[in-house]
C-alpha cells in the first residue's frame, strides 16, 4: 500500500508550506492551488474520510478553516470571499485518502479562472501566501 502523502508531510518526510499547526491539526498550502492562499486543513491522525474522523476533531478542523478564511479576507491576501470544501469519497472528488478541508480564497471576477483550475490544476509556485495567512490568523 502506498504511503499517504499527507502523513508524509505530517512526519516531515515531504515538503509543505505550513501555515499553522496544533497538536491535532496541520494547515498547509495546497500543492496545486485553485487560488493564491489555497490551504488544506488536515488532522495529524490518519483518517481516510469522514466516517473515520472523530466529530469533535471535525469541528476543530472547520474552526481552523474558519480562522484561515477570515485571515484570507481580513489580512494582506485581501480575498473577497472563501470556499470551505470537504470532499468525502471518490464520488465527491476526494483525491487523497486522508480527510482534509480546503480553504480556497476567492476574488471578485475569478469564476472563470477557478472553473479552469478545477480541470487543469498546476503546481503551486513559491509565493508569500503562507506567511500572509500566518500573519492574518494571529491578528
Short mmCIF file of N, CA and C in Angstrom, two decimals:
data_model
loop_
_atom_site.label_atom_id
_atom_site.label_comp_id
_atom_site.label_asym_id
_atom_site.label_seq_id
_atom_site.Cartn_x
_atom_site.Cartn_y
_atom_site.Cartn_z
N UNK A 1 0.84 -1.19 0.00
CA UNK A 1 0.00 0.00 0.00
C UNK A 1 0.88 1.25 0.00
N UNK A 2 0.54 2.22 -0.85
CA UNK A 2 1.30 3.45 -0.96
C UNK A 2 1.10 4.32 0.27
N UNK A 3 2.16 4.95 0.73
CA UNK A 3 2.09 5.83 1.90
C UNK A 3 1.30 7.08 1.57
N UNK A 4 0.50 7.51 2.51
CA UNK A 4 -0.31 8.71 2.35
C UNK A 4 0.60 9.95 2.31
N UNK A 5 0.44 10.78 1.28
CA UNK A 5 1.28 11.98 1.14
C UNK A 5 1.06 12.93 2.32
N UNK A 6 -0.17 13.03 2.83
CA UNK A 6 -0.40 13.93 3.95
C UNK A 6 0.28 13.40 5.21
N UNK A 7 0.29 12.09 5.40
CA UNK A 7 1.01 11.53 6.55
C UNK A 7 2.51 11.79 6.41
N UNK A 8 3.04 11.74 5.18
CA UNK A 8 4.45 12.05 4.95
C UNK A 8 4.75 13.52 5.27
N UNK A 9 3.84 14.42 4.91
CA UNK A 9 4.02 15.84 5.24
C UNK A 9 4.01 16.02 6.75
N UNK A 10 3.07 15.39 7.43
CA UNK A 10 2.95 15.49 8.89
C UNK A 10 4.21 14.97 9.57
N UNK A 11 4.80 13.89 9.03
CA UNK A 11 6.01 13.30 9.59
C UNK A 11 7.27 14.07 9.22
N UNK A 12 7.14 15.11 8.38
CA UNK A 12 8.30 15.88 7.97
C UNK A 12 9.10 15.20 6.87
N UNK A 13 8.51 14.20 6.22
CA UNK A 13 9.20 13.45 5.17
C UNK A 13 8.91 13.99 3.77
N UNK A 14 7.97 14.91 3.65
CA UNK A 14 7.64 15.53 2.37
C UNK A 14 7.50 17.03 2.62
N UNK A 15 7.87 17.83 1.64
CA UNK A 15 7.82 19.29 1.84
C UNK A 15 6.40 19.84 1.80
N UNK A 16 6.19 20.92 2.53
CA UNK A 16 4.92 21.65 2.51
C UNK A 16 5.15 23.04 3.06
N UNK A 17 4.36 23.99 2.59
CA UNK A 17 4.39 25.35 3.12
C UNK A 17 3.36 25.40 4.24
N UNK A 18 3.82 25.17 5.46
CA UNK A 18 2.93 25.10 6.62
C UNK A 18 2.47 26.50 7.00
N UNK A 19 1.16 26.63 7.17
CA UNK A 19 0.57 27.90 7.58
C UNK A 19 0.45 27.94 9.09
N UNK A 20 -0.11 26.88 9.68
CA UNK A 20 -0.21 26.79 11.13
C UNK A 20 -0.41 25.34 11.52
N UNK A 21 -0.21 25.06 12.81
CA UNK A 21 -0.38 23.70 13.30
C UNK A 21 -0.74 23.72 14.77
N UNK A 22 -1.45 22.66 15.17
CA UNK A 22 -1.78 22.42 16.56
C UNK A 22 -1.36 20.99 16.86
N UNK A 23 -1.63 20.53 18.07
CA UNK A 23 -1.33 19.14 18.40
C UNK A 23 -2.12 18.16 17.55
N UNK A 24 -3.30 18.57 17.07
CA UNK A 24 -4.19 17.67 16.33
C UNK A 24 -4.29 17.95 14.84
N UNK A 25 -3.95 19.17 14.42
CA UNK A 25 -4.18 19.60 13.04
C UNK A 25 -2.95 20.28 12.46
N UNK A 26 -2.85 20.22 11.15
CA UNK A 26 -1.83 20.97 10.44
C UNK A 26 -2.51 21.60 9.22
N UNK A 27 -2.15 22.83 8.91
CA UNK A 27 -2.69 23.52 7.74
C UNK A 27 -1.50 23.92 6.87
N UNK A 28 -1.59 23.58 5.58
CA UNK A 28 -0.51 23.90 4.66
C UNK A 28 -1.09 24.25 3.30
N UNK A 29 -0.32 25.00 2.51
CA UNK A 29 -0.77 25.39 1.18
C UNK A 29 -0.93 24.17 0.29
N UNK A 30 -2.00 24.18 -0.50
CA UNK A 30 -2.23 23.12 -1.47
C UNK A 30 -1.12 23.15 -2.51
N UNK A 31 -0.63 21.98 -2.90
CA UNK A 31 0.46 21.90 -3.88
C UNK A 31 -0.01 22.32 -5.27
N UNK A 32 -1.31 22.18 -5.55
CA UNK A 32 -1.89 22.60 -6.83
C UNK A 32 -3.09 23.48 -6.54
N UNK A 33 -2.84 24.73 -6.20
CA UNK A 33 -3.90 25.60 -5.70
C UNK A 33 -4.89 26.06 -6.76
N UNK A 34 -6.11 26.27 -6.30
CA UNK A 34 -7.14 26.85 -7.16
C UNK A 34 -7.08 28.37 -7.10
N UNK A 35 -6.48 28.92 -6.05
CA UNK A 35 -6.26 30.37 -5.95
C UNK A 35 -5.09 30.58 -4.99
N UNK A 36 -4.57 31.79 -4.98
CA UNK A 36 -3.47 32.13 -4.08
C UNK A 36 -3.94 31.99 -2.63
N UNK A 37 -3.21 31.22 -1.84
CA UNK A 37 -3.55 31.00 -0.44
C UNK A 37 -4.40 29.77 -0.20
N UNK A 38 -4.71 28.99 -1.25
CA UNK A 38 -5.50 27.76 -1.11
C UNK A 38 -4.79 26.85 -0.10
N UNK A 39 -5.47 26.59 1.01
CA UNK A 39 -4.88 25.89 2.15
C UNK A 39 -5.67 24.65 2.48
N UNK A 40 -4.98 23.60 2.92
CA UNK A 40 -5.62 22.37 3.37
C UNK A 40 -5.48 22.26 4.88
N UNK A 41 -6.57 21.93 5.56
CA UNK A 41 -6.56 21.67 7.00
C UNK A 41 -6.70 20.16 7.15
N UNK A 42 -5.71 19.55 7.81
CA UNK A 42 -5.58 18.09 7.84
C UNK A 42 -5.38 17.61 9.28
N UNK A 43 -6.11 16.59 9.71
CA UNK A 43 -5.83 16.02 11.03
C UNK A 43 -4.50 15.28 11.01
N UNK A 44 -3.75 15.38 12.07
CA UNK A 44 -2.46 14.68 12.15
C UNK A 44 -2.65 13.16 12.17
N UNK A 45 -3.71 12.72 12.81
CA UNK A 45 -4.00 11.27 12.86
C UNK A 45 -4.71 10.90 11.57
N UNK A 46 -4.22 9.86 10.89
CA UNK A 46 -4.79 9.47 9.61
C UNK A 46 -6.26 9.06 9.76
N UNK A 47 -7.09 9.63 8.92
CA UNK A 47 -8.50 9.27 8.79
C UNK A 47 -8.80 9.38 7.31
N UNK A 48 -9.19 8.28 6.69
CA UNK A 48 -9.40 8.29 5.24
C UNK A 48 -10.55 9.21 4.83
N UNK A 49 -11.61 9.23 5.62
CA UNK A 49 -12.76 10.05 5.29
C UNK A 49 -13.53 10.43 6.53
N UNK A 50 -14.68 11.03 6.35
CA UNK A 50 -15.48 11.49 7.50
C UNK A 50 -15.88 10.36 8.42
N UNK A 51 -16.13 9.17 7.88
CA UNK A 51 -16.54 8.05 8.74
C UNK A 51 -15.44 7.66 9.74
N UNK A 52 -14.20 8.01 9.42
CA UNK A 52 -13.06 7.68 10.28
C UNK A 52 -12.64 8.83 11.19
N UNK A 53 -13.34 9.95 11.09
CA UNK A 53 -12.96 11.16 11.81
C UNK A 53 -13.86 11.38 13.02
N UNK A 54 -13.26 11.60 14.16
CA UNK A 54 -14.00 11.94 15.37
C UNK A 54 -14.73 13.27 15.14
N UNK A 55 -16.02 13.31 15.52
CA UNK A 55 -16.83 14.50 15.28
C UNK A 55 -16.26 15.76 15.91
N UNK A 56 -15.73 15.64 17.13
CA UNK A 56 -15.17 16.81 17.79
C UNK A 56 -13.94 17.33 17.04
N UNK A 57 -13.14 16.43 16.51
CA UNK A 57 -11.98 16.85 15.72
C UNK A 57 -12.44 17.50 14.42
N UNK A 58 -13.51 16.98 13.83
CA UNK A 58 -14.08 17.61 12.63
C UNK A 58 -14.51 19.04 12.91
N UNK A 59 -15.10 19.26 14.08
CA UNK A 59 -15.49 20.62 14.47
C UNK A 59 -14.26 21.52 14.57
N UNK A 60 -13.18 21.00 15.13
CA UNK A 60 -11.96 21.81 15.25
C UNK A 60 -11.34 22.08 13.87
N UNK A 61 -11.46 21.11 12.95
CA UNK A 61 -10.99 21.34 11.57
C UNK A 61 -11.73 22.52 10.95
N UNK A 62 -13.06 22.51 11.07
CA UNK A 62 -13.84 23.60 10.50
C UNK A 62 -13.57 24.91 11.24
N UNK A 63 -13.30 24.83 12.54
CA UNK A 63 -12.95 26.04 13.28
C UNK A 63 -11.67 26.65 12.76
N UNK A 64 -10.66 25.82 12.48
CA UNK A 64 -9.41 26.34 11.93
C UNK A 64 -9.63 26.84 10.50
N UNK A 65 -10.44 26.14 9.73
CA UNK A 65 -10.78 26.62 8.38
C UNK A 65 -11.44 27.99 8.42
N UNK A 66 -12.31 28.18 9.41
CA UNK A 66 -12.99 29.47 9.60
C UNK A 66 -11.96 30.56 9.89
N UNK A 67 -11.02 30.28 10.79
CA UNK A 67 -9.98 31.26 11.12
C UNK A 67 -9.12 31.59 9.90
N UNK A 68 -8.79 30.58 9.10
CA UNK A 68 -7.99 30.81 7.90
C UNK A 68 -8.76 31.63 6.87
N UNK A 69 -10.06 31.35 6.72
CA UNK A 69 -10.88 32.11 5.78
C UNK A 69 -10.95 33.57 6.20
N UNK A 70 -11.11 33.82 7.49
CA UNK A 70 -11.12 35.20 7.98
C UNK A 70 -9.77 35.85 7.73
N UNK A 71 -8.68 35.10 7.95
CA UNK A 71 -7.34 35.65 7.70
C UNK A 71 -7.16 35.99 6.23
N UNK A 72 -7.69 35.16 5.34
CA UNK A 72 -7.58 35.42 3.90
C UNK A 72 -8.36 36.67 3.52
N UNK A 73 -9.51 36.87 4.14
CA UNK A 73 -10.35 38.02 3.80
C UNK A 73 -9.88 39.30 4.48
N UNK A 74 -9.52 39.21 5.74
CA UNK A 74 -9.21 40.41 6.52
C UNK A 74 -7.73 40.77 6.52
N UNK A 75 -6.88 39.84 6.08
CA UNK A 75 -5.44 40.07 6.07
C UNK A 75 -4.94 40.56 4.72
N UNK A 76 -3.65 40.45 4.52
CA UNK A 76 -2.99 41.00 3.33
C UNK A 76 -3.37 40.31 2.03
N UNK A 77 -3.90 39.08 2.08
CA UNK A 77 -4.35 38.45 0.84
C UNK A 77 -5.56 39.18 0.26
N UNK A 78 -6.33 39.85 1.12
CA UNK A 78 -7.47 40.67 0.71
C UNK A 78 -8.45 39.93 -0.20
N UNK A 79 -8.76 38.68 0.17
CA UNK A 79 -9.75 37.91 -0.58
C UNK A 79 -11.13 38.53 -0.40
N UNK A 80 -11.96 38.40 -1.42
CA UNK A 80 -13.33 38.91 -1.35
C UNK A 80 -14.29 37.89 -0.75
N UNK A 81 -13.86 36.65 -0.66
CA UNK A 81 -14.68 35.58 -0.11
C UNK A 81 -13.82 34.35 0.08
N UNK A 82 -14.44 33.25 0.48
CA UNK A 82 -13.70 31.99 0.66
C UNK A 82 -14.67 30.83 0.53
N UNK A 83 -14.16 29.73 -0.01
CA UNK A 83 -14.90 28.47 -0.01
C UNK A 83 -14.25 27.56 1.01
N UNK A 84 -15.06 26.93 1.86
CA UNK A 84 -14.61 25.85 2.73
C UNK A 84 -15.24 24.58 2.15
N UNK A 85 -14.39 23.65 1.69
CA UNK A 85 -14.88 22.48 0.97
C UNK A 85 -14.22 21.23 1.53
N UNK A 86 -15.03 20.21 1.78
CA UNK A 86 -14.52 18.91 2.17
C UNK A 86 -15.14 17.87 1.24
N UNK A 87 -14.30 17.22 0.45
CA UNK A 87 -14.75 16.18 -0.48
C UNK A 87 -14.60 14.83 0.23
N UNK A 88 -15.69 14.11 0.42
CA UNK A 88 -15.66 12.84 1.17
C UNK A 88 -15.94 11.68 0.23
N UNK A 89 -14.89 10.99 -0.19
CA UNK A 89 -15.01 9.83 -1.08
C UNK A 89 -14.72 10.18 -2.52
N UNK A 90 -14.35 9.17 -3.28
CA UNK A 90 -14.00 9.37 -4.70
C UNK A 90 -15.16 9.97 -5.48
N UNK A 91 -16.40 9.56 -5.18
CA UNK A 91 -17.56 10.10 -5.90
C UNK A 91 -17.70 11.60 -5.68
N UNK A 92 -17.13 12.10 -4.58
CA UNK A 92 -17.18 13.53 -4.26
C UNK A 92 -15.87 14.23 -4.63
N UNK A 93 -15.05 13.58 -5.46
CA UNK A 93 -13.79 14.13 -5.96
C UNK A 93 -12.67 14.20 -4.93
N UNK A 94 -12.72 13.36 -3.89
CA UNK A 94 -11.60 13.28 -2.94
C UNK A 94 -10.47 12.55 -3.65
N UNK A 95 -9.30 13.18 -3.73
CA UNK A 95 -8.18 12.58 -4.46
C UNK A 95 -7.09 12.04 -3.55
N UNK A 96 -7.04 12.49 -2.30
CA UNK A 96 -6.08 11.96 -1.31
C UNK A 96 -6.91 11.31 -0.22
N UNK A 97 -6.62 10.05 0.08
CA UNK A 97 -7.40 9.31 1.08
C UNK A 97 -6.96 9.64 2.50
N UNK A 98 -7.03 10.91 2.82
CA UNK A 98 -6.79 11.42 4.17
C UNK A 98 -7.70 12.64 4.24
N UNK A 99 -8.69 12.59 5.13
CA UNK A 99 -9.69 13.66 5.18
C UNK A 99 -9.00 15.02 5.28
N UNK A 100 -9.51 15.99 4.52
CA UNK A 100 -8.92 17.32 4.53
C UNK A 100 -9.96 18.35 4.11
N UNK A 101 -9.83 19.52 4.69
CA UNK A 101 -10.72 20.63 4.41
C UNK A 101 -9.96 21.66 3.57
N UNK A 102 -10.53 22.03 2.45
CA UNK A 102 -9.94 23.06 1.60
C UNK A 102 -10.46 24.43 2.05
N UNK A 103 -9.55 25.38 2.20
CA UNK A 103 -9.93 26.79 2.36
C UNK A 103 -9.40 27.47 1.11
N UNK A 104 -10.33 27.90 0.25
CA UNK A 104 -9.97 28.48 -1.03
C UNK A 104 -10.35 29.95 -1.05
N UNK A 105 -9.38 30.85 -0.97
CA UNK A 105 -9.69 32.28 -1.07
C UNK A 105 -10.30 32.57 -2.44
N UNK A 106 -11.30 33.45 -2.46
CA UNK A 106 -11.97 33.80 -3.71
C UNK A 106 -11.90 35.31 -3.92
N UNK A 107 -11.86 35.69 -5.18
CA UNK A 107 -11.72 37.10 -5.55
C UNK A 107 -12.80 37.45 -6.56
N UNK A 108 -13.30 38.67 -6.48
CA UNK A 108 -14.33 39.12 -7.42
C UNK A 108 -13.86 38.87 -8.85
N UNK A 109 -14.72 38.25 -9.65
CA UNK A 109 -14.40 38.01 -11.05
C UNK A 109 -13.54 36.79 -11.31
N UNK A 110 -13.29 35.94 -10.31
CA UNK A 110 -12.40 34.78 -10.53
C UNK A 110 -13.14 33.52 -10.97
N UNK A 111 -14.44 33.60 -11.20
CA UNK A 111 -15.23 32.40 -11.52
C UNK A 111 -14.63 31.61 -12.68
N UNK A 112 -14.32 32.28 -13.78
CA UNK A 112 -13.76 31.59 -14.95
C UNK A 112 -12.41 30.96 -14.64
N UNK A 113 -11.57 31.67 -13.93
CA UNK A 113 -10.25 31.14 -13.58
C UNK A 113 -10.38 29.92 -12.67
N UNK A 114 -11.29 29.98 -11.70
CA UNK A 114 -11.49 28.85 -10.78
C UNK A 114 -12.00 27.63 -11.54
N UNK A 115 -12.96 27.83 -12.42
CA UNK A 115 -13.51 26.71 -13.19
C UNK A 115 -12.42 26.07 -14.05
N UNK A 116 -11.57 26.89 -14.64
CA UNK A 116 -10.46 26.35 -15.43
C UNK A 116 -9.47 25.58 -14.58
N UNK A 117 -9.23 26.04 -13.38
CA UNK A 117 -8.27 25.36 -12.50
C UNK A 117 -8.81 24.05 -11.96
N UNK A 118 -10.12 23.91 -11.88
CA UNK A 118 -10.70 22.63 -11.46
C UNK A 118 -10.25 21.55 -12.43
N UNK A 119 -10.22 21.88 -13.72
CA UNK A 119 -9.84 20.93 -14.75
C UNK A 119 -8.32 20.82 -14.89
N UNK A 120 -7.62 21.95 -14.82
CA UNK A 120 -6.18 21.98 -15.07
C UNK A 120 -5.44 22.61 -13.91
N UNK A 121 -5.35 21.90 -12.81
CA UNK A 121 -4.64 22.46 -11.66
C UNK A 121 -3.14 22.29 -11.87
N UNK A 122 -2.41 23.38 -11.63
CA UNK A 122 -0.97 23.39 -11.82
C UNK A 122 -0.27 23.44 -10.46
N UNK A 123 0.99 22.96 -10.42
CA UNK A 123 1.73 23.05 -9.16
C UNK A 123 1.85 24.48 -8.68
N UNK A 124 1.86 24.65 -7.38
CA UNK A 124 1.97 25.98 -6.76
C UNK A 124 3.37 26.51 -6.99
N UNK A 125 3.45 27.75 -7.41
CA UNK A 125 4.74 28.42 -7.48
C UNK A 125 5.00 28.99 -6.09
N UNK A 126 6.25 29.11 -5.74
CA UNK A 126 6.60 29.63 -4.43
C UNK A 126 6.10 31.07 -4.32
N UNK A 127 5.39 31.35 -3.24
CA UNK A 127 4.94 32.72 -3.01
C UNK A 127 4.88 32.96 -1.51
N UNK A 128 4.41 34.14 -1.14
CA UNK A 128 4.39 34.51 0.27
C UNK A 128 3.03 34.28 0.92
N UNK A 129 2.14 33.53 0.27
CA UNK A 129 0.78 33.34 0.79
C UNK A 129 0.78 32.70 2.18
N UNK A 130 1.65 31.73 2.43
CA UNK A 130 1.68 31.07 3.74
C UNK A 130 2.00 32.09 4.83
N UNK A 131 2.98 32.94 4.59
CA UNK A 131 3.35 33.95 5.59
C UNK A 131 2.22 34.96 5.79
N UNK A 132 1.58 35.37 4.71
CA UNK A 132 0.47 36.31 4.82
C UNK A 132 -0.68 35.72 5.63
N UNK A 133 -0.98 34.44 5.42
CA UNK A 133 -2.04 33.78 6.20
C UNK A 133 -1.62 33.62 7.66
N UNK A 134 -0.36 33.28 7.89
CA UNK A 134 0.13 33.17 9.28
C UNK A 134 -0.07 34.48 10.02
N UNK A 135 0.30 35.58 9.38
CA UNK A 135 0.13 36.90 9.99
C UNK A 135 -1.35 37.21 10.22
N UNK A 136 -2.18 36.86 9.26
CA UNK A 136 -3.61 37.14 9.37
C UNK A 136 -4.30 36.31 10.44
N UNK A 137 -3.87 35.07 10.62
CA UNK A 137 -4.53 34.21 11.60
C UNK A 137 -4.18 34.60 13.03
N UNK A 138 -3.03 35.23 13.21
CA UNK A 138 -2.65 35.65 14.56
C UNK A 138 -3.15 37.03 14.90
N UNK A 139 -3.65 37.76 13.88
CA UNK A 139 -4.14 39.13 14.12
C UNK A 139 -5.46 39.14 14.87
#
